[in-house]
Amino acid sequence: MPEAKKENLAEQVIDPRDLVAYQQGSIVSRMLAYTKSGTITIFAFDEGEGLSEHTAPYDAVLQVIDGEALVTIAGKEYSVTAGNLIIMPATIPHAVHAVTRFKMMLTMIHA
């Protein structure tokens, strides 16, 4: 089976809020970049949706681009809103819960 054609968003001015739409009762994602160095993914969470506690092998930068969420890292809760970012360290348990509909850009650093 041929590899799916990758979208090329290089050299374009992009408003990340426009890249994913909210869907009732769902979390929607769209990967913008995938390299050996890391990934960039945009997520849209409906109110009340979330990612349960988990770990990742890499540091991740979560930047809120719309709405409000609670991010839990190692059992401590952080309220984040549009314009905020938080770094989630590799191998440390973390979770994300949408207080309102919210969108985030997640940058995984593969180093």
One Martini backbone bead per residue (centre of mass of N, CA, C, O) as a GRO file, in nm:
protein
  111
    1MET     BB    1   0.096   0.035   0.024
    2PRO     BB    2   0.086   0.356  -0.007
    3GLU     BB    3   0.191   0.639   0.110
    4ALA     BB    4   0.073   0.897   0.249
    5LYS     BB    5   0.030   1.214   0.188
    6LYS     BB    6   0.193   1.487   0.300
    7GLU     BB    7   0.146   1.771   0.452
    8ASN     BB    8   0.236   2.110   0.346
    9LEU     BB    9   0.298   2.405   0.567
   10ALA     BB   10   0.519   2.547   0.452
   11GLU     BB   11   0.532   2.883   0.405
   12GLN     BB   12   0.285   2.952   0.604
   13VAL     BB   13   0.022   3.128   0.727
   14ILE     BB   14  -0.103   3.031   1.054
   15ASP     BB   15  -0.402   2.950   1.229
   16PRO     BB   16  -0.439   2.705   1.460
   17ARG     BB   17  -0.752   2.739   1.516
   18ASP     BB   18  -0.826   2.646   1.202
   19LEU     BB   19  -0.725   2.326   1.191
   20VAL     BB   20  -0.956   2.263   1.407
   21ALA     BB   21  -1.263   2.122   1.500
   22TYR     BB   22  -1.525   2.099   1.679
   23GLN     BB   23  -1.665   1.808   1.856
   24GLN     BB   24  -1.903   1.649   1.992
   25GLY     BB   25  -1.764   1.446   2.235
   26SER     BB   26  -1.459   1.527   2.139
   27ILE     BB   27  -1.134   1.455   1.995
   28VAL     BB   28  -0.925   1.650   1.786
   29SER     BB   29  -0.665   1.590   1.534
   30ARG     BB   30  -0.351   1.749   1.393
   31MET     BB   31  -0.073   1.696   1.210
   32LEU     BB   32   0.205   1.910   1.117
   33ALA     BB   33   0.460   1.752   1.245
   34TYR     BB   34   0.718   1.493   1.145
   35THR     BB   35   1.013   1.409   1.316
   36LYS     BB   36   1.298   1.312   1.471
   37SER     BB   37   1.276   1.572   1.671
   38GLY     BB   38   0.947   1.589   1.627
   39THR     BB   39   0.617   1.719   1.718
   40ILE     BB   40   0.307   1.867   1.579
   41THR     BB   41  -0.012   1.918   1.749
   42ILE     BB   42  -0.358   1.963   1.706
   43PHE     BB   43  -0.624   2.028   1.943
   44ALA     BB   44  -0.980   1.944   2.005
   45PHE     BB   45  -1.191   2.002   2.287
   46ASP     BB   46  -1.449   1.919   2.445
   47GLU     BB   47  -1.632   1.968   2.692
   48GLY     BB   48  -1.503   1.728   2.934
   49GLU     BB   49  -1.270   1.637   2.793
   50GLY     BB   50  -0.987   1.390   2.783
   51LEU     BB   51  -0.670   1.288   2.917
   52SER     BB   52  -0.546   1.051   3.070
   53GLU     BB   53  -0.324   0.929   3.256
   54HIS     BB   54   0.023   0.962   3.150
   55THR     BB   55   0.310   0.886   2.955
   56ALA     BB   56   0.623   1.010   2.813
   57PRO     BB   57   0.946   0.997   2.655
   58TYR     BB   58   0.891   1.313   2.623
   59ASP     BB   59   0.894   1.624   2.603
   60ALA     BB   60   0.620   1.868   2.649
   61VAL     BB   61   0.441   2.132   2.480
   62LEU     BB   62   0.166   2.316   2.604
   63GLN     BB   63  -0.056   2.519   2.402
   64VAL     BB   64  -0.299   2.750   2.442
   65ILE     BB   65  -0.549   2.872   2.185
   66ASP     BB   66  -0.822   2.784   2.343
   67GLY     BB   67  -0.955   2.830   2.633
   68GLU     BB   68  -0.986   2.570   2.901
   69ALA     BB   69  -0.764   2.393   3.136
   70LEU     BB   70  -0.653   2.094   3.297
   71VAL     BB   71  -0.332   2.022   3.428
   72THR     BB   72  -0.166   1.720   3.518
   73ILE     BB   73   0.134   1.694   3.728
   74ALA     BB   74   0.216   1.484   3.955
   75GLY     BB   75  -0.083   1.567   4.094
   76LYS     BB   76  -0.076   1.862   3.980
   77GLU     BB   77  -0.273   2.144   3.924
   78TYR     BB   78  -0.334   2.334   3.613
   79SER     BB   79  -0.440   2.637   3.495
   80VAL     BB   80  -0.532   2.694   3.149
   81THR     BB   81  -0.505   2.945   2.891
   82ALA     BB   82  -0.504   3.143   2.653
   83GLY     BB   83  -0.142   3.174   2.602
   84ASN     BB   84  -0.059   2.934   2.751
   85LEU     BB   85   0.211   2.735   2.894
   86ILE     BB   86   0.335   2.387   2.934
   87ILE     BB   87   0.565   2.164   3.079
   88MET     BB   88   0.606   1.812   3.013
   89PRO     BB   89   0.780   1.579   3.145
   90ALA     BB   90   0.942   1.316   3.107
   91THR     BB   91   0.787   1.031   3.267
   92ILE     BB   92   0.555   1.210   3.374
   93PRO     BB   93   0.259   1.221   3.495
   94HIS     BB   94  -0.031   1.309   3.286
   95ALA     BB   95  -0.312   1.543   3.224
   96VAL     BB   96  -0.623   1.633   3.040
   97HIS     BB   97  -0.887   1.892   3.093
   98ALA     BB   98  -1.183   2.027   2.983
   99VAL     BB   99  -1.357   2.302   3.089
  100THR     BB  100  -1.364   2.395   2.806
  101ARG     BB  101  -1.343   2.452   2.518
  102PHE     BB  102  -1.032   2.338   2.358
  103LYS     BB  103  -0.707   2.441   2.235
  104MET     BB  104  -0.400   2.274   2.125
  105MET     BB  105  -0.043   2.276   2.122
  106LEU     BB  106   0.178   1.998   2.057
  107THR     BB  107   0.522   1.960   2.157
  108MET     BB  108   0.751   1.716   2.072
  109ILE     BB  109   1.071   1.624   2.215
  110HIS     BB  110   1.319   1.425   2.045
  111ALA     BB  111   1.589   1.413   2.298
   0.00000   0.00000   0.00000
